[in-house]
Amino acid sequence: MKFMKLGSKPDSFQTDGKNVRYVATELASDVVVSVGDVKFYLHKFPLLAKSARLQKLVGTVDEGNVDEVDIHDIPGGPAAFEICTKFCYGMSVTLNAYNVVAARCAAEYLEMHESVDKGNLIYKIDVFLNSSIFRSWKDSILVLQSTKSLLPLFEELKLVSRCIESIASKASVDVSDVDWSYTYNRKKLQEENGNDGNNNGVRSRLVPQDWWVEDLCELGMDLYKRVLVNIKNKAIISDEVIGEALKAYAQRRLPGFSKDMIKGGDIQKICSIIEMIVWLLPTERGCVSCNFLLKLLKAAIWVNSGEMVKDELTSRIGQQLEESSVNDLLIRNRTGESTTYDVRIVKRILDEFKMQDQNGEAQVEGGHEIEEVRKLGILSEASKLMVAKLIDGYLTEISKDPNLSLSAFIDLAEMVSTYPRPSHDGIYRAIDMYLKEHPQISKSERKKICRLMDCKKLSADACMHAVQNERLPLRIVVQVLFFEQSRAAATSGCSTPDLPKGMRDLNSGSHGSSRTATTNTDEDWDAVATAEELRALKGEIAAMRLGNGIVRSNSSNGKSNADKAVTSKMKGLLMSKRVFSKLWLSKGKQQGENSGSDSSESVGLGTIEEAKSTPSRKGKHLVS
């Protein structure tokens, strides 16, 4: 820290109690100066020789025969006045970054100019500021910090703007020219700790691009904003570094920000800080992380910021939604809302994401160069796939909320239904979780939510889970079984997939179960499968897997007892050829609805792993 020492005489100021200051001298004091609640017993001559204002005030005292002067409004209060008084007496006093602003403002108040006395206090302080303080990185910041209560006068003296310019200029220099002390705790470099063994013990420190961001966090909101605007206007610092600076300030100034939970604090102040950060965000896409933007949005919702702030954040998040995670999107509702998480804001973000495609197409139609289109950003297939998986995971999490409506679930899921997804395991997990947490929904509602899923695009493990899933309608279970058989046949090289043996037998045999051709209605197929039916299907899919060229020990001996048992159970499940055709026709219509996600059948086919044993119901699990 830079400092300047003024005067050479010993400091002879004495204290008598808390509110009395006097100069220890043989001469009796002839003037009392009251500064706030402190009285200074002083002598006229040294004060009047340096201060034009005291000359005027003391002249008024003499005329009125009053020996006390009141200057309660002096900037810096008693401490700053004492510095000025010691200078008048020639006593030793030290100026530094902590007291120089108060002393300068007090000297201006007392009119201690060169016209009053050569080499007066104002001149000496200005020399100190220009030659030392404004040339020092940390001292400039300390000075700016100390101006809060003195800002009006310090602003009038043009010292604030000079201090801001000094800080902004130093922050904008090339990192190779940075040779001053700074704070940098967020990243520990090996060279910074002196552990680089390639320099024979000589420390070689690499200065990071964002070396200055933590030091500026010490500034109050208004001054920080002015400094950062000055830095941005120089157009030397990259937008990524500006983004890092704003992130560091948010973590320092917003309580609980790093943990996604604003805790306590002045709500109005927090709201102002969020608005300032959003206003300062660089316009370039991707200069700040999506995680940071979502944390800002959560904070803005918590403090009930204005709609303009939330709209701006929503728009920015939507432009880079593929970078976020499920946990980022779990935005809690304010107290009083029916659902735990704010699904509406996520839909708005997703709308912004999808808007990029529309904007891109409009630019193409307008005949712009392809570079312009890419700059604007047409969504890539990879981005769509990542967002589809993201929404699947988000739906799985919010489905645990018993108050989440079916319409909200379906509306959000349908927003990404046209995005190409090789696997529908994610949406299957979400549907299964919703059915688990909402057992009271009707058969028609189960049918409606299951239409979001393409059974053809479930993995082998997901199929195994679905066949054992008591929450799914029977119609879906049979479709899953058929597609599993189709994949098994394709894997074994069959040109035409065979139906499961039990199904073939039942297509031409009699039916004695309650689910016969005469009683199997659409209502039956939309109902959930019974435990007995699931066990039969489980046995059928196991037999189907084992019959895929792996185990056929009993094939030459006719129908085994196990095969007969499976067929017997399946008679109560599968219908006659006419009814099965009816089911498959309805399934075809359903697939037509889902065909927009991907018309290529080969994308939905997965590699089938050999099943070594039939999973028990206790081993039922969701695929990851």
Phi, psi and omega in degrees: 000134178282149177211161177224132181257127179247148177076164182227343181287152177298147178286111183250019176286134180239161181239133175236094186079191183278335191242019181228129173235142177209162180261125180285101180209163179287338181277135178288144179292146181236009175208141177243123180251120178264120177240103186066235179257015180249134178253131177251120177265108191230186179240142187292317191301305182296330180286314183292335181289341184244336189240116178292325181292318178294329176301315180294317183292318180292325176300322177293324180294316181298319181295325183263007180057034180248134184258019181229135179244135181249117176231058185295340185264016180292133179299139179088349176066202184303322182296316180292322178295323180296322177299314180296321181293317179298323177297319179298323180278352182079015180283157180290127178216142183247127176257141177213186184297337183279329185242356186291326180293313179298319180295320180294318180291321178295320178296323177294320178298319182278357178058054180265067185267173178294331181293338179274316181204137181294137181069036182287176189296319181301315180300314183295321179292320179297321177297318180296318179297314185288322186272338186233300188298307183289349177265354181255131181298303185288324180295324178297320179292318179298319179297316181294325177297325187276004185267359188306308183280347184249010192302316183303310182289318180298326177292317180298328181281001179065017182277331179295313181296323178292323179293317178297316179298321178298315181294314182296322180294319180291324179291339185263001181285161176296139185298337179290343180261000181281115180229017180252168182285141177209165180260133179206094186253345188285333180231122179262109178270149180300320182294329181293332180269003178072023184257011180281111185280000183269000183245016178053042176086352179276123184284127178236106185261130175269125181276118180288158182298326183257038183299336190265350193293325183287324180296324181289343179294346178288342184280150174292167189302312184295315180290323178299316180299316181294320179295314183292324176298318178298318179295316180296322182294335178288341175056036177252319180283137181290158179297328179297320179290322175300318177299319177298321179297317180292323178296316179297321180293319179297317180295327180280322191259343180255109184297126179082006184298318183293342180254017178061024182213104177290126184239118174063202179085172179283110184301317181296320179293318179298318179299319180293321180295317179299315179299319179297315181298316179297321180294328182272352182302132176299151183281339183295134180291134176086004180286341172232154184287154177295326178301316179295317180296321179291325175295320176298318180296318178299318178295320180296322178292320182296319181267005178059053177294169181294159182296329180297320179295313181293324178294319179296316179294319179300318179296315181294320179296318180299330181288342180221038185298329182297345180277347187275172177240169180300316181298325178298323185279351180283081183265114184289142175287156173291158180303135179107344178281154184286324182261156181291316185248151182275096181283330182296320181292326178293322177296322178295320178297317180295324175299318178296321178298314182290334181298334182298322177297316181295318178296320180296317179296323179296322179293321179297315180296331180283355176083019179288161177295153183296330179297322178295321180295316181295323179298318178293318172102090168277137185296132176277161178297325179296319179297318179297317180297317180296320180291322178299315178296322179299314181292323176302314179294321178297317179297323178299319182288313184286343178296341179289348179279116181296343181268000180287124182283154178296322181297321179296319178298309184293318180302316181291319180295321182290341179293336179245013184294335180273355180282137183291125178227116178300330182232142175253022178299322182296311180291330175296316178300317180296316179297315180298320179295320180295316179296325180294316184275349181230064183293346186276355184290155186281172179298319181294325178290322176298318179297319183294316182289328180288341177293342179291342187255138174259107183300333181294340185252021174271142178289169180300318180294321178295323177297315179301320179291319183295321180296335179263001189276111181288350183270346183275148173298150182300324179305315182292320181299316180294320178298319178298317180299318181296316181292327176295319177295320179298316179293320180298320179293320179295323180293324182279354175094007179290137179286327179236114181300138177270145171290156175304149185302316179299324180290320178297317179299318184286335178294338181239003184254186179270165185226117181250004183277168176294336178264064182267179182298331183275341183246351180282097177259173176301327180296322178297318184286336177276350177283159179287151180288144176282167180298321181295319179294320179294323178295322178294317179294323178299316178294324181293317181289328175294316179296324179296316179294315181292330180280000181276053177078010184258306181228116177222044186293333184256007187293329183275353183256018181082196184283126179280170178298320180296319180296320177298321180295318179296315180298321179298317180290324182289337177300328178280355186247313187266153189257180177292171183300321181296314182289321179297322178297322177297317178298315183294327176297316178294326178293323180297322177297319180297317181296328177298326178291327183269355188295343180294339182290323178186119183276351182274116182291330184294333180295327184277351182275133181243167177282127182270123176276146180290129180272122180273337178206160179278121181299137176281163178295333178291336182268010181298133182210159175274138180285146180263000000 
